[in-house]
Structures are given as structure tokens and as C-alpha cells.
Amino acid sequence: MRSNKKKYMPPVNSHTVLVVAAILFALGLCGVLTRKNVLFILISIEIMLNAAGLAFVAAGAKWRQPDGQAMFLFILAMAAAEVSVGLALVMQIYHQHKTMDVGDLNKLKDE
Amino acid sequence: MNELAFIPALPLLGFLVLSLGGRSLSRNAVACVGAGSVCIAAGLTITLCVQYLQGGNAARVDEWVAWRWFASGPLAVPVGFRVDALSLVFMFIITFVGALIHLYSTAFMRDDRGYARFFACMNLFVCAMLILVMAGNLVLLYLGWEGVGLCSYLLIGFWYETPANCAAANKAFLITRIGDTALLIGMFLLFRELGTFDIAGILQASPGHFAAASPIITAIALLFLAGGMGKSAQLPLQTWLPDAMAGPSPVSALIHAATMVTAGVYLIARMHVLFQLSPAAMTVTALIGALTLLVAGCSAMVQTDIKRILAYSTISQLGYMFLALGVGAWSAAIFHFFTHAFFKALLFLAAGAVIEALHHEHNVFRMGGLRHRLPIVYWTFLAGAASLAALPLVTAGFFSKDQILGYALSAEDGNAVLWLSGIAGALITAFYSTRLILVVFWGEAKTPVTRVPGRWITVPLIILAFFSITAGFLEWPRDLLDVQLFSGLLRGVLPATTTRYQGEGGAQLTAVIATLAGIFTGFQLYYRRPALLQRWRRGRLTAAGRQFLLDGWKFDVVYDRFIVRPFVYLTRVNRSDLFDSLYGALVRAMQEGNRQLSRTQNGSLRWYAVGVLVGMLYIIALLL
């Protein structure tokens, strides 16, 4: 085999990656809209964030710019903060209402 | 501190004491404070008059500025008093006749619940009128002018438990308010032209500033005239005065003689320079005076309420004053005011005594035969009525009215029409004065006398009767006796009347004949041949004419139909406020929109997420 030679990796078509990112984003969105459990909604938001990150990385690779990857780092940091706050809120909600169903958590409305 | 200040300050002090502490004072104390304050003011005024007469300087002016009232840019208005001979004549009448009326009231109002309130209002009335005639600038004059209006409202509606009295008070206030508004606009116009409210400054600057007979000076003069017409009850704003009889008799005396209705005469005499510059305004003044004296005189002939007869006669006599002002006979108008104040105060106070003696009977045809039972009231009333009728040579009314009639013909602005209306008015006046005396005091008694007036009531009557006879001797017709004390006093303030010719003999004789004819007619109709009157009363045409005059020429009906009712209709239509409902609809639309939008805030997380998604899709669609 051509082991001594540098292994040739055909570049992943950035178009394909963007399609994958779009599919991921759509999946996340569906989760946010259809899930009942608050925890799963949070996870779905996580998926959407990652889809966005993937799109940034793909775009960065296409135009050979580091900005896409730098942006992904920002998204990562933001996601970490979001999850920590979100989980804390979820715990509080569970403590107070004994439920995770968003259908029941509708007290915050105009009477 | 100038002694001028005490004259209006004393009644004001009386008002403050009585209105703040009147409840806790005894009746005697109230009477002392109420009548005393005006009496002392009268004493001070008389001292001032004596100083004037001794000084012999007709143009003497006393000025005193109390403090600066307000200042704004070039406009500075002081609380400043300015007293000259014209003001002094008015001050004398206001305080002197006012003091007599107050003394009378101490007995007359003795049993009234609102004794202190009555004297508080009367004192404020006198104070406001004094401010009006002593004011050195138009703003202060206007303060007194409005104060007089307020006090007349309070006093006409003094017995406020009766709704009719409140209606009369409202009417007086509202109708005079029309004149007040005109006066205010006139003042503003004058200020725009001359930039000052100072009366002396205005009188000095006007002839140089305004072209004679220019539209602006005519407008200003007519607006001032309208102000005077409101307060002095001249056509067509005269309807409030007959109704103002709702107040107690001393109030009527004060309104008719010393204060209130003479304010218009004072205003025009005070601003005579403006009127001299506008011949049109002078003509209008004279015409209104002539019309008013005829219209009111005719109504006075048929009234049955003793106080309404006197009220219409007041309007008529004020018409004479306006006639005199209109032909430029300034001092004659003031002289008639001077004599009229005495005899009209006397007539009202005597009428009050009669009404009180007959247990609140107002109808003259239910009186009668009082000649023997109330002799003092009869003789004093006779003096007043004779003066009102202008009985030649022995009464004050003759000298003043004769002067006006003479000038109506001979003055430069006078003419035969004005003179003839004056002569007709003299005849009418003599007629209804005779009728009043004959019906009330002669004939047989119809109502028993329940109370004989005491000394406090009769003494003021006697004093006033004395002046009703003698006050005229200050000024004689030129071809009888050369005594012109009164016009001599006013010479420094008011210009002499320019006449077209000398000699008053023929005109004078006509006036005397008219007066005597009026008295004779009254005597014939009401004493000798009452049957004739009965026949007239049954005739359809004469009865209708009588009713027409009784209703005061239907002025009230016309005003009611063409002004009051349309206005009431408009207010009723607009009860829920047309423009308010427009804004109300706007508010309701907003609230409805808010309600619809707030339904979207339903607490469902999924709903919000969809909202965000739709919004984002919309923005993306826009961007693409």
C-alpha cells in the first residue's frame, strides 16, 4: 500500500456539512417545539447550538479562515453557561412545582 | 399712611370682623361694627369734602399708592388711589347714603337670622364701590367693579332658601357679567393702544394718540359703554334690575342709590375723554339712555309690586343720566346721580318700612290709607316721590332733571328727539309717582298695620327726605338764579358742556308743564275717576297693552326664547360632551387592542417558541 505516502483524504464537501448542520438544527427545533419535558427541551436547544457551531466550522473550512473555529469556541462557552443556568432553573422548577411538563408550567400569563 | 386709605379700609375691616367673628358677636355688637365702620368712613369723607370746598381748587387731586400690586415687563399696576372732585362726589354719596342705609338696617334686619352675614356683605359692598370710584388705574377699578357684582349677588340672594331669590341673584350676576366682559375687552384694547392702565395717563394720552372718530376709539368707547350698560341696567341689559328686588329693602336701596347701578355712570364720566373722541359712541349712549328711560318708565306705570315700580323708575332715571352723558352734559349727569341717590334711597327705605308694617305685603293695591297710620313714612315718601316726579322748584329732582332736559336740547350733541323723549319720560315719571302715592297712602285701608316703624327707621328717612328736597339748591337754572355750586365743584374734572345757544326758558316751561300734566293725569285716574281705569282694565286692547308693559316689554320672554332656551338645548345635546366622546372612543379602541394582544401572553412556552420562530422566519424572508 502507499503507507509511506501521505494518506490522501478527499476534502469533505462543505456543502454536505452544511446540510448535516441544517438537519441537526431542524431536529433540535422539532425537539424544542414538541417535547414536553423541560430537560429534553434544554437538550434540544443544545443540539441547535451545536448545529450552528458545525455550520460555522464548515463555513470557516470553506473559506480557509480561522474565524469559524474561533466562533465555535465562543458558542461552546456560551452553551456551558446556558446549560448551567438552565439546569439550575430546571431544578428549582422541579422543587417548586413537582413537574417537568411545560404544559403545566403556564402560570406566567396575563390573567 | 394717608387718610384716604381709611375710607375703603374701614368697611373692609368691618367685613373681616363680621365674616370671621360674626357668629360669636351679639346683635348689638354686630350693629355697632357694621354700621359704625361705614359711619366713620362717611365722617372721614365729609372731612375730605370740607377740605376740598375750603381749598377752592377745583382741580385738586389726592393720590396715594398703597403698594405695588403686580409688575410684569412694562406693565406695573399699583394699588393706587386717586381722588378728585368726581370721585369725591361718589364717595360722599356712597358713604353718607350708605351709612344712613346701614343705620336703618340695624333696626330693619333686627330679627333676621343672618344679621352678621347681612352686615358683612353690606360692608364689603360699600368697600368694593369705594375702591371702584377711588381707583387710580383701570385694573383696581375693575377689582371694585367685580367686587360690586359679587356683593350684589350675595345680597340679592340673601334669603337663599327661596329658589326664586337665588334665580334673581344668578340673573343679576350673569347679565352684568356680559357687560363686565365687554369692559374687560375694552380695557385690553386700550392697553394695547396706550400701554398703560393708569387712568390719568390714559385721559392725558388719548387725545394725542387716537384720531377723532377713528374705528378703534369708537370700539373702545362702545365696549366701555357696554360695561356701563350691564352694571347700570340700560337697554338691552336692564332685565336683571326688576328681579333684583328679591333682596331685603335696604339692599335695594344700596344697589339703586349709592352703589352698583351708578358704577356705569361713573365709568363713562371718568373716561369722558374717550367718549368725546368718538361722536358715534356719544350718540349711541344718548339714544340708549332715551330709549331706556321711556321703556322702563312705561313699565313702571303698570307694575303692582311697590318695589318693582321703584326698580323700573331707577332704570328710567339711569336712562336720564345716560342721556345726559351722551349729549356731553357730564356734570348734569353726575348732579342727577347726586339727587337721585337721596330720593331713591329714601323711597326704597320707606317702601321697606311700609312692607314691614303691612306684614310683607308687596302689592300696592292691597295697601292704601297709610297716610294717617304711618305719618312719618307718608311725609318722607311724599318728599321722595315729589323729588322723583321733579315737582318744580321745591324738590331736588327738579333741578337735576331740568338741567338734563335743558342740555338734551341745547347741547351740541343734543336734538329735539332726545329732548322730546326726555319730556315724555318726565310726564310718565310724574304720573307713576302720583299713582304710587295715591294708591299706597290714600284711599281706604285694605291691610291692617301690624308694626309701626321705630326711631332707627324713621330718622334715616327724615334725613334723606331733607336732602331729597334741599340737595337741588346747589345748582339752579341759569335764568332763575346764578348758583352753580355743583358744576363748579366738578369743573376741574369734567369739561363744561358746549351749547348751541343760550336761554332755557321755553324748554324749561315745557318740562314743568309735562310734570304737572303727569301729576294731574295720575290724580284724575287714581283719585277722581277710577271708573275710567276699570273700563280700561276690561277692554281687550288696553288689558293686553297693560300686560305687555307689566312683563317689562316681554324682554324676559324674548331672551328666554332666543337665548336661554337654545343655549340650554345645546348644553343638553352636548351633555356627554361631543369631543370627550371622541377621545373616549380612542381610549376604548386602545383598550380593545390591548385585550386582544394580551391574549397572546398565555404562559405556554411552546407558543412563545413558535412566536420566535415565526418572527425569525419573517426577518429572514425580508432579508432574502
XYZ file of C-alpha atoms in Angstrom:
735
model
C 0.000 0.000 0.000
C 1.071 3.508 -0.254
C 1.791 3.623 3.500
C 4.853 5.733 3.062
C 2.930 8.218 1.178
C 0.780 10.772 2.884
C -2.689 9.390 3.173
C -4.939 11.245 0.809
C -8.153 12.394 2.432
C -10.615 13.759 -0.024
C -11.853 17.046 1.485
C -15.295 16.771 2.913
C -17.614 18.748 0.828
C -18.556 21.771 2.947
C -21.918 21.736 1.279
C -22.608 18.334 2.754
C -21.565 19.537 6.200
C -23.944 22.470 5.961
C -26.784 20.131 5.030
C -25.938 17.987 8.082
C -25.924 21.133 10.235
C -29.315 22.130 8.848
C -30.728 18.679 9.577
C -29.354 18.838 13.134
C -30.837 22.307 13.614
C -34.217 21.170 12.328
C -34.131 18.160 14.665
C -33.332 20.419 17.611
C -36.109 22.801 16.658
C -38.594 19.974 16.428
C -37.484 18.871 19.876
C -37.999 22.348 21.343
C -41.446 22.586 19.820
C -42.726 19.100 20.533
C -41.067 17.893 23.719
C -42.973 18.123 26.967
C -40.138 17.635 29.405
C -38.153 20.783 30.185
C -34.945 18.785 30.367
C -35.366 17.496 26.841
C -36.130 20.987 25.602
C -32.805 22.093 27.063
C -31.069 19.202 25.296
C -32.782 20.138 22.043
C -31.502 23.703 22.427
C -28.026 22.209 22.935
C -28.413 20.341 19.655
C -29.416 23.532 17.870
C -26.386 25.311 19.270
C -24.108 22.559 18.076
C -25.741 22.652 14.636
C -24.965 26.335 14.478
C -21.374 25.635 15.581
C -20.967 22.981 12.936
C -22.181 25.426 10.311
C -19.567 27.963 11.470
C -16.761 25.380 11.296
C -17.856 24.270 7.815
C -18.017 27.859 6.614
C -14.544 28.514 8.110
C -13.138 25.479 6.304
C -14.647 26.508 3.027
C -13.106 29.983 3.005
C -9.968 28.801 4.819
C -10.468 31.254 7.652
C -9.894 30.605 11.387
C -12.874 32.721 12.332
C -15.322 29.848 12.062
C -13.447 27.784 14.646
C -12.984 30.779 16.943
C -16.707 31.347 16.771
C -17.314 27.721 17.689
C -15.254 28.233 20.853
C -17.493 31.161 21.751
C -20.587 29.076 21.158
C -19.122 26.325 23.353
C -18.514 28.760 26.206
C -21.940 30.261 25.809
C -23.540 26.805 25.767
C -21.758 25.876 29.002
C -23.100 28.982 30.721
C -26.552 28.417 29.322
C -26.647 24.819 30.498
C -25.527 25.684 33.994
C -28.166 28.398 34.379
C -30.785 26.303 32.621
C -30.183 23.233 34.774
C -30.301 25.293 37.926
C -33.662 26.723 36.803
C -34.925 23.245 35.945
C -34.018 22.026 39.418
C -35.796 24.917 41.051
C -38.858 24.364 38.877
C -38.932 20.740 39.840
C -38.593 21.585 43.515
C -41.409 24.048 43.460
C -43.879 22.501 41.044
C -43.032 18.821 41.208
C -43.352 18.549 37.474
C -41.221 18.893 34.390
C -44.092 19.240 31.939
C -44.074 22.614 30.165
C -47.785 22.206 29.555
C -48.359 22.557 33.294
C -45.827 25.326 33.748
C -48.062 28.097 32.352
C -48.551 30.311 35.391
C -46.683 33.231 33.832
C -49.509 34.661 31.789
C -51.873 37.599 31.584
C -54.918 36.821 33.674
C -50.450 106.305 55.980
C -52.780 108.578 54.157
C -56.269 109.325 55.453
C -57.557 108.247 52.043
C -56.714 104.679 52.949
C -59.074 104.633 55.911
C -62.161 105.315 53.823
C -62.249 101.976 51.978
C -60.286 100.169 54.707
C -62.870 100.715 57.440
C -65.752 98.922 55.663
C -63.268 96.213 54.690
C -62.271 95.840 58.320
C -65.941 95.670 59.262
C -66.435 92.953 56.681
C -63.484 90.941 58.004
C -64.578 91.221 61.628
C -68.178 90.321 60.832
C -67.445 87.495 58.448
C -64.804 85.868 60.652
C -66.268 86.520 64.082
C -69.863 87.445 63.363
C -71.239 84.283 64.888
C -69.835 84.915 68.308
C -70.830 88.598 68.447
C -74.062 89.802 69.971
C -76.571 91.604 67.782
C -75.703 94.957 69.268
C -72.003 94.374 68.620
C -72.731 93.360 65.026
C -74.777 96.512 64.519
C -72.024 98.646 66.045
C -69.322 97.150 63.835
C -71.436 97.021 60.687
C -72.966 100.467 60.821
C -70.104 102.065 62.725
C -67.455 101.304 60.131
C -69.460 102.949 57.361
C -70.430 105.875 59.582
C -66.791 106.614 60.405
C -65.913 106.327 56.724
C -68.715 108.794 55.985
C -67.311 111.175 58.599
C -63.843 110.958 57.026
C -65.286 111.566 53.572
C -67.193 114.612 54.750
C -63.997 115.996 56.302
C -62.278 115.469 52.968
C -65.161 117.228 51.190
C -64.903 120.181 53.540
C -61.162 120.403 52.843
C -61.922 120.441 49.124
C -64.527 123.132 49.382
C -62.345 125.287 51.628
C -59.354 124.854 49.356
C -61.366 126.216 46.459
C -59.143 124.443 43.971
C -61.460 122.551 41.646
C -58.623 120.635 40.016
C -57.217 119.322 43.306
C -56.184 115.676 43.180
C -55.204 113.470 46.090
C -53.083 110.494 45.236
C -51.849 107.703 47.386
C -50.149 104.475 46.376
C -50.520 101.718 48.942
C -48.190 99.157 47.419
C -47.246 97.684 44.100
C -49.838 95.098 43.202
C -48.011 93.309 40.410
C -45.461 94.066 37.738
C -44.715 92.284 34.508
C -42.430 93.787 31.903
C -43.566 97.305 31.118
C -46.835 96.730 32.976
C -46.788 97.767 36.613
C -50.056 98.003 38.472
C -50.055 99.688 41.872
C -52.822 99.614 44.415
C -53.107 103.329 43.967
C -55.940 105.653 44.852
C -56.632 108.877 43.045
C -59.322 111.135 44.359
C -60.572 114.182 42.532
C -63.857 116.053 42.694
C -65.724 113.427 40.661
C -64.546 110.594 42.899
C -65.343 112.705 45.911
C -68.980 113.210 44.884
C -69.375 109.470 44.505
C -67.513 108.741 47.742
C -69.753 111.171 49.577
C -72.917 109.536 48.282
C -71.619 106.008 48.854
C -70.547 106.568 52.422
C -73.199 109.069 53.506
C -76.254 107.422 51.984
C -74.638 104.057 52.724
C -74.272 104.981 56.400
C -77.936 106.006 56.603
C -78.957 102.720 54.977
C -76.781 100.829 57.456
C -78.341 102.661 60.394
C -81.782 101.845 59.035
C -80.777 98.210 58.587
C -79.740 97.825 62.214
C -83.408 98.058 63.094
C -84.904 96.684 59.886
C -82.947 93.419 59.884
C -83.090 93.011 63.663
C -84.958 89.706 63.660
C -83.128 88.128 60.758
C -81.042 85.027 61.357
C -78.250 86.231 59.098
C -77.733 89.543 60.871
C -73.942 89.363 60.860
C -73.836 87.950 57.320
C -76.022 90.804 56.143
C -73.772 93.485 57.556
C -70.637 91.691 56.377
C -71.937 91.720 52.794
C -73.140 95.306 53.036
C -69.753 96.457 54.324
C -67.951 94.604 51.563
C -70.339 96.156 49.071
C -69.516 99.652 50.282
C -65.809 98.814 50.290
C -65.888 97.471 46.713
C -67.777 100.513 45.477
C -65.315 102.838 47.215
C -62.413 101.026 45.571
C -64.189 101.399 42.243
C -64.556 105.159 42.476
C -61.207 105.808 44.169
C -59.090 103.625 41.900
C -56.193 105.298 40.170
C -55.900 102.670 37.463
C -58.309 100.579 35.485
C -57.221 97.260 36.996
C -58.069 98.393 40.510
C -61.273 99.898 39.172
C -62.106 96.527 37.698
C -61.449 94.873 41.061
C -64.051 97.142 42.639
C -66.325 96.594 39.646
C -66.263 92.825 40.135
C -66.486 93.159 43.902
C -69.701 95.120 43.476
C -71.045 92.389 41.196
C -70.164 89.698 43.730
C -71.752 91.557 46.647
C -74.907 92.267 44.680
C -75.128 88.537 44.019
C -74.687 87.730 47.702
C -77.224 90.307 48.824
C -79.910 89.763 46.199
C -79.812 86.088 47.102
C -79.637 86.922 50.814
C -82.741 84.900 51.642
C -81.406 81.962 49.742
C -83.923 79.425 50.997
C -86.383 80.627 48.354
C -85.335 79.355 44.918
C -86.760 82.458 43.199
C -84.331 84.653 45.134
C -81.386 82.508 44.028
C -82.619 82.720 40.437
C -82.781 86.506 40.716
C -79.251 86.602 42.138
C -77.982 84.394 39.327
C -79.711 86.544 36.760
C -78.195 89.730 38.126
C -74.747 88.175 38.195
C -74.921 86.664 34.714
C -76.390 89.675 32.930
C -74.000 92.153 34.476
C -71.254 89.704 33.582
C -71.990 90.342 29.880
C -71.185 93.988 30.455
C -68.132 93.113 32.553
C -66.703 91.052 29.727
C -67.180 93.919 27.290
C -65.456 96.272 29.721
C -62.547 93.865 30.102
C -62.079 93.618 26.338
C -62.241 97.401 26.115
C -59.551 97.669 28.786
C -57.292 95.273 26.906
C -57.784 97.186 23.656
C -56.952 100.400 25.444
C -53.839 98.857 26.956
C -52.716 97.593 23.555
C -53.036 101.103 22.182
C -51.641 103.163 25.044
C -49.617 100.657 27.060
C -50.890 101.884 30.406
C -53.746 101.256 32.800
C -53.257 104.482 34.703
C -56.473 106.492 34.389
C -54.827 109.909 34.478
C -52.274 108.719 31.917
C -54.997 107.365 29.637
C -57.005 110.563 29.796
C -53.910 112.590 29.035
C -52.562 110.452 26.208
C -55.812 109.627 24.425
C -56.436 112.875 22.505
C -52.931 112.743 21.063
C -52.938 109.051 20.308
C -56.344 108.476 18.766
C -57.653 110.269 15.727
C -61.125 111.603 16.455
C -63.866 109.196 15.381
C -61.366 106.519 14.362
C -62.772 102.957 14.451
C -60.534 101.843 17.309
C -61.577 104.603 19.697
C -65.209 104.044 18.778
C -64.803 100.340 19.520
C -63.169 101.050 22.877
C -65.790 103.629 23.832
C -68.625 101.296 22.845
C -67.108 98.442 24.865
C -66.842 100.708 27.901
C -70.413 101.768 27.265
C -71.489 98.120 27.151
C -69.780 97.617 30.510
C -71.703 100.547 31.898
C -74.942 99.277 30.390
C -74.591 95.971 32.185
C -73.991 97.476 35.611
C -76.362 100.382 35.170
C -79.182 98.250 33.771
C -79.590 100.026 30.467
C -81.384 98.606 27.457
C -80.949 95.783 26.476
C -79.300 94.515 29.675
C -81.880 96.003 32.049
C -83.835 92.849 32.852
C -81.889 91.927 35.982
C -82.786 95.017 37.974
C -86.537 94.445 38.470
C -85.771 90.914 39.634
C -83.084 92.182 41.984
C -85.952 93.217 44.256
C -85.699 89.731 45.750
C -83.195 91.054 48.286
C -84.084 92.887 51.504
C -85.236 96.503 51.069
C -82.020 98.104 52.411
C -80.106 96.112 49.809
C -82.344 97.510 47.081
C -81.742 100.976 48.456
C -77.996 100.433 48.465
C -77.941 98.933 44.966
C -80.183 101.586 43.465
C -78.975 104.687 45.191
C -75.415 104.574 46.320
C -73.694 101.676 44.637
C -73.781 99.191 41.793
C -76.084 100.808 39.219
C -74.238 104.095 39.355
C -70.964 102.366 38.542
C -71.742 102.620 34.838
C -72.407 106.337 35.109
C -69.158 106.785 36.994
C -67.195 104.772 34.443
C -68.421 106.832 31.497
C -67.939 110.132 33.314
C -64.477 109.029 34.370
C -63.496 108.029 30.827
C -65.274 111.000 29.233
C -62.223 111.802 27.096
C -62.633 108.530 25.205
C -66.274 109.288 24.562
C -65.574 112.820 23.444
C -63.238 111.422 20.814
C -65.966 109.235 19.394
C -69.161 111.067 18.353
C -70.726 107.742 17.366
C -70.336 106.346 20.881
C -71.817 109.535 22.321
C -74.836 109.254 20.051
C -75.320 105.609 20.989
C -75.095 106.486 24.694
C -77.698 109.217 24.355
C -80.024 107.033 22.314
C -79.766 104.129 24.742
C -80.472 106.498 27.611
C -83.516 107.972 25.881
C -84.886 104.560 24.904
C -84.289 103.122 28.358
C -85.999 105.953 30.161
C -89.108 105.547 28.007
C -89.232 101.742 28.084
C -88.665 101.482 31.825
C -90.961 104.414 32.579
C -93.821 102.793 30.675
C -93.310 99.562 32.616
C -93.247 101.439 35.904
C -96.722 102.842 35.160
C -98.482 99.497 35.438
C -96.466 97.482 37.969
C -98.281 96.372 41.088
C -95.313 95.411 43.296
C -94.168 98.539 45.117
C -90.506 97.633 44.831
C -90.795 96.789 41.135
C -92.309 100.210 40.485
C -89.300 101.753 42.151
C -86.925 99.435 40.286
C -88.302 100.438 36.911
C -88.160 104.072 37.945
C -84.469 103.572 38.799
C -83.801 102.194 35.325
C -85.656 105.151 33.908
C -83.691 107.679 35.968
C -80.439 105.977 34.984
C -81.636 106.436 31.427
C -81.714 110.183 32.105
C -78.123 110.012 33.332
C -77.013 108.151 30.214
C -78.896 110.640 28.081
C -77.012 113.450 29.796
C -73.685 111.659 29.362
C -74.499 111.068 25.710
C -75.065 114.724 24.957
C -71.919 115.698 26.827
C -73.675 117.174 29.848
C -71.226 115.459 32.195
C -71.816 117.411 35.342
C -75.593 117.336 34.791
C -75.471 113.533 34.777
C -73.450 113.477 37.981
C -75.780 116.020 39.536
C -78.766 113.852 38.719
C -76.946 110.900 40.240
C -76.368 113.027 43.336
C -80.016 113.978 43.838
C -81.333 110.609 42.658
C -79.267 108.820 45.298
C -81.062 110.675 48.070
C -84.609 110.324 46.879
C -84.284 106.776 45.586
C -82.673 105.552 48.799
C -85.449 107.313 50.655
C -88.164 105.724 48.514
C -86.760 102.234 48.939
C -86.250 102.559 52.671
C -89.748 103.979 53.075
C -91.150 101.207 50.886
C -89.310 98.726 53.110
C -90.937 100.284 56.166
C -94.357 100.064 54.505
C -93.830 96.444 53.512
C -92.678 95.581 57.016
C -95.620 97.419 58.585
C -98.104 95.531 56.421
C -96.617 92.136 57.134
C -94.611 91.641 53.922
C -97.322 92.883 51.589
C -95.793 93.958 48.263
C -98.896 94.606 46.173
C -99.742 98.313 46.149
C -103.415 97.622 45.533
C -103.677 95.811 48.852
C -102.168 98.791 50.674
C -103.915 102.109 50.981
C -104.929 104.522 53.703
C -101.500 104.584 55.281
C -101.466 108.382 55.311
C -102.828 108.556 58.823
C -101.347 105.448 60.312
C -97.741 105.899 59.176
C -97.489 109.696 59.043
C -93.694 109.932 59.102
C -93.317 107.342 56.383
C -96.020 109.105 54.388
C -94.453 112.548 54.540
C -90.974 111.305 53.787
C -92.230 109.114 50.971
C -94.130 112.097 49.625
C -90.902 114.110 49.617
C -89.118 111.316 47.757
C -91.907 110.824 45.240
C -92.167 114.555 44.615
C -88.454 114.641 44.005
C -88.749 111.673 41.648
C -91.582 113.412 39.826
C -89.442 116.566 39.698
C -92.009 118.849 41.274
C -90.813 122.307 40.203
C -88.641 124.450 42.470
C -89.287 122.644 45.752
C -87.549 119.314 45.107
C -84.031 118.210 44.278
C -85.143 116.051 41.370
C -86.458 119.091 39.535
C -83.144 120.891 39.429
C -81.151 117.950 38.174
C -83.698 116.671 35.691
C -84.372 120.144 34.379
C -80.679 120.582 33.711
C -80.540 117.316 31.773
C -83.604 118.219 29.740
C -82.193 121.639 29.009
C -78.923 120.183 27.766
C -80.699 117.453 25.769
C -81.999 120.263 23.576
C -79.333 122.908 23.766
C -76.102 120.905 23.912
C -74.100 120.499 20.752
C -74.907 116.794 20.533
C -78.485 117.223 21.681
C -81.523 117.320 19.446
C -85.262 117.590 19.566
C -85.856 113.824 19.544
C -83.791 113.270 22.666
C -85.451 116.235 24.296
C -88.949 115.046 23.445
C -88.265 111.574 24.822
C -86.973 113.220 27.996
C -90.131 115.320 28.246
C -92.297 112.234 27.687
C -90.270 110.468 30.375
C -90.868 113.372 32.753
C -94.594 113.100 32.182
C -94.549 109.350 32.757
C -92.409 109.712 35.880
C -94.758 112.279 37.367
C -97.688 110.042 36.546
C -96.416 106.907 38.253
C -95.100 108.834 41.249
C -98.574 110.266 41.781
C -100.103 106.849 41.294
C -97.746 105.385 43.888
C -98.642 107.984 46.499
C -102.379 107.805 45.837
C -102.636 104.029 45.783
C -100.370 103.307 48.734
C -101.143 106.122 51.119
C -104.582 107.454 50.180
C -107.920 105.720 49.792
C -109.257 103.263 52.322
C -107.136 100.812 54.262
C -107.032 97.269 52.941
C -104.422 95.610 55.134
C -104.052 96.255 58.870
C -100.801 97.763 60.111
C -99.037 95.219 62.297
C -95.848 97.070 63.141
C -95.072 100.736 63.488
C -91.504 101.589 62.477
C -89.235 102.670 65.291
C -86.862 105.578 65.610
C -83.918 103.897 63.906
C -86.051 103.521 60.807
C -87.692 106.927 60.738
C -84.635 109.069 61.482
C -82.702 107.998 58.349
C -85.899 108.584 56.382
C -86.200 112.117 57.700
C -82.547 112.905 56.952
C -82.898 111.556 53.424
C -86.149 113.444 52.936
C -84.392 116.645 53.963
C -81.709 116.063 51.324
C -84.270 114.992 48.730
C -85.745 118.446 49.000
C -82.667 120.568 49.500
C -79.862 118.847 47.583
C -81.059 120.512 44.398
C -80.409 124.030 45.642
C -76.728 123.602 44.853
C -77.462 124.201 41.203
C -80.120 126.486 39.801
C -81.296 127.032 36.244
C -79.193 129.842 34.862
C -82.012 132.248 34.132
C -83.554 131.914 37.599
C -80.625 132.219 39.950
C -76.914 132.242 39.381
C -75.945 129.378 41.658
C -73.791 126.674 40.079
C -72.018 125.196 43.070
C -72.132 121.595 41.916
C -70.854 122.028 38.372
C -68.322 124.465 39.796
C -67.007 121.697 42.007
C -66.673 119.364 39.026
C -65.245 121.998 36.699
C -61.702 120.821 37.185
C -62.514 117.225 36.251
C -65.300 117.274 33.728
C -65.357 119.656 30.773
C -68.172 122.164 30.529
C -70.942 121.338 28.100
C -70.794 123.240 24.852
C -74.196 124.595 23.994
C -75.574 125.773 20.694
C -77.484 128.658 22.167
C -78.233 130.339 25.457
C -81.560 130.576 27.173
C -83.541 127.682 28.514
C -86.826 129.404 29.292
C -89.176 127.790 26.777
C -87.787 124.275 27.211
C -87.935 124.644 30.975
C -91.537 125.689 30.911
C -92.405 122.696 28.731
C -90.736 120.346 31.207
C -92.638 121.904 34.095
C -95.903 121.623 32.186
C -95.160 117.958 31.381
C -94.519 117.216 35.037
C -97.670 118.949 36.180
C -99.658 117.225 33.442
C -98.334 113.862 34.624
C -99.331 114.610 38.202
C -102.739 115.837 37.076
C -103.338 112.711 34.969
C -102.368 110.463 37.853
C -104.632 112.410 40.193
C -107.531 112.186 37.783
C -107.146 108.485 37.064
C -106.434 107.202 40.542
C -108.422 109.624 42.706
C -111.156 111.372 40.809
C -112.283 108.901 38.182
C -111.203 105.352 38.991
C -114.124 104.134 36.870
C -112.242 105.067 33.716
C -109.391 102.847 34.811
C -111.778 99.989 35.495
C -113.165 100.311 31.993
C -109.678 100.217 30.502
C -108.848 97.184 32.505
C -111.812 95.390 30.964
C -111.063 96.487 27.379
C -109.214 93.793 25.482
C -106.659 96.012 23.775
C -105.833 98.076 26.845
C -105.610 94.985 29.021
C -103.214 93.378 26.543
C -101.130 96.563 26.481
C -101.086 96.626 30.263
C -99.936 93.006 30.419
C -97.225 93.774 27.859
C -95.896 96.632 29.980
C -96.313 94.624 33.171
C -93.970 91.996 31.748
C -91.388 94.669 31.041
C -91.964 94.762 27.282
C -91.544 90.988 27.154
C -87.782 91.299 27.241
C -87.553 88.323 29.571
C -89.705 86.222 27.277
C -87.642 87.120 24.225
C -84.365 86.419 25.988
C -85.724 83.186 27.337
C -86.875 82.006 23.923
C -83.985 83.148 21.798
C -81.000 82.903 24.108
C -81.661 80.853 27.214
C -83.612 78.000 25.667
C -81.364 77.455 22.617
C -78.409 77.502 24.975
C -79.996 75.017 27.334
C -80.879 72.862 24.328
C -77.279 72.950 23.118
C -75.921 72.049 26.510
C -78.400 69.217 26.778
C -77.324 67.867 23.397
C -73.751 68.247 24.438
C -74.355 66.844 27.893
C -71.967 63.894 27.314
C -69.518 66.271 25.662
C -69.118 65.677 21.939
C -65.345 65.977 21.941
C -64.970 63.952 25.085
C -66.759 61.043 23.436
C -64.293 61.246 20.529
C -61.405 60.797 22.914
C -63.390 58.191 24.823
C -63.663 56.132 21.594
C -59.911 56.364 21.148
C -59.360 55.073 24.658
C -61.806 52.209 24.134
C -60.077 51.216 20.874
C -56.742 51.130 22.683
C -58.148 49.019 25.479
C -59.675 46.576 22.997
C -56.346 46.264 21.155
C -54.588 45.694 24.425
C -57.043 42.969 25.379
C -56.545 41.166 22.071
C -52.767 41.370 22.268
C -52.581 40.324 25.903
C -54.337 37.082 24.959
C -51.113 36.044 23.183
C -49.342 36.085 26.531
C -50.791 32.748 27.593
C -47.896 31.269 29.568
C -47.307 28.422 27.106
C -43.592 28.027 26.415
C -44.249 26.298 23.127
C -46.433 29.146 21.919
C -43.621 31.604 22.620
C -41.095 29.398 20.816
C -43.365 29.301 17.777
C -43.643 33.071 18.021
C -39.865 33.434 17.995
C -39.613 31.047 15.054
C -42.240 32.854 13.023
C -40.552 36.149 13.764
C -37.189 34.850 12.654
C -38.648 33.380 9.506
C -40.242 36.699 8.748
C -36.967 38.564 9.186
C -35.078 36.068 7.077
C -37.733 36.276 4.393
C -37.328 40.031 4.438
C -33.540 39.806 4.193
C -33.675 37.355 1.348
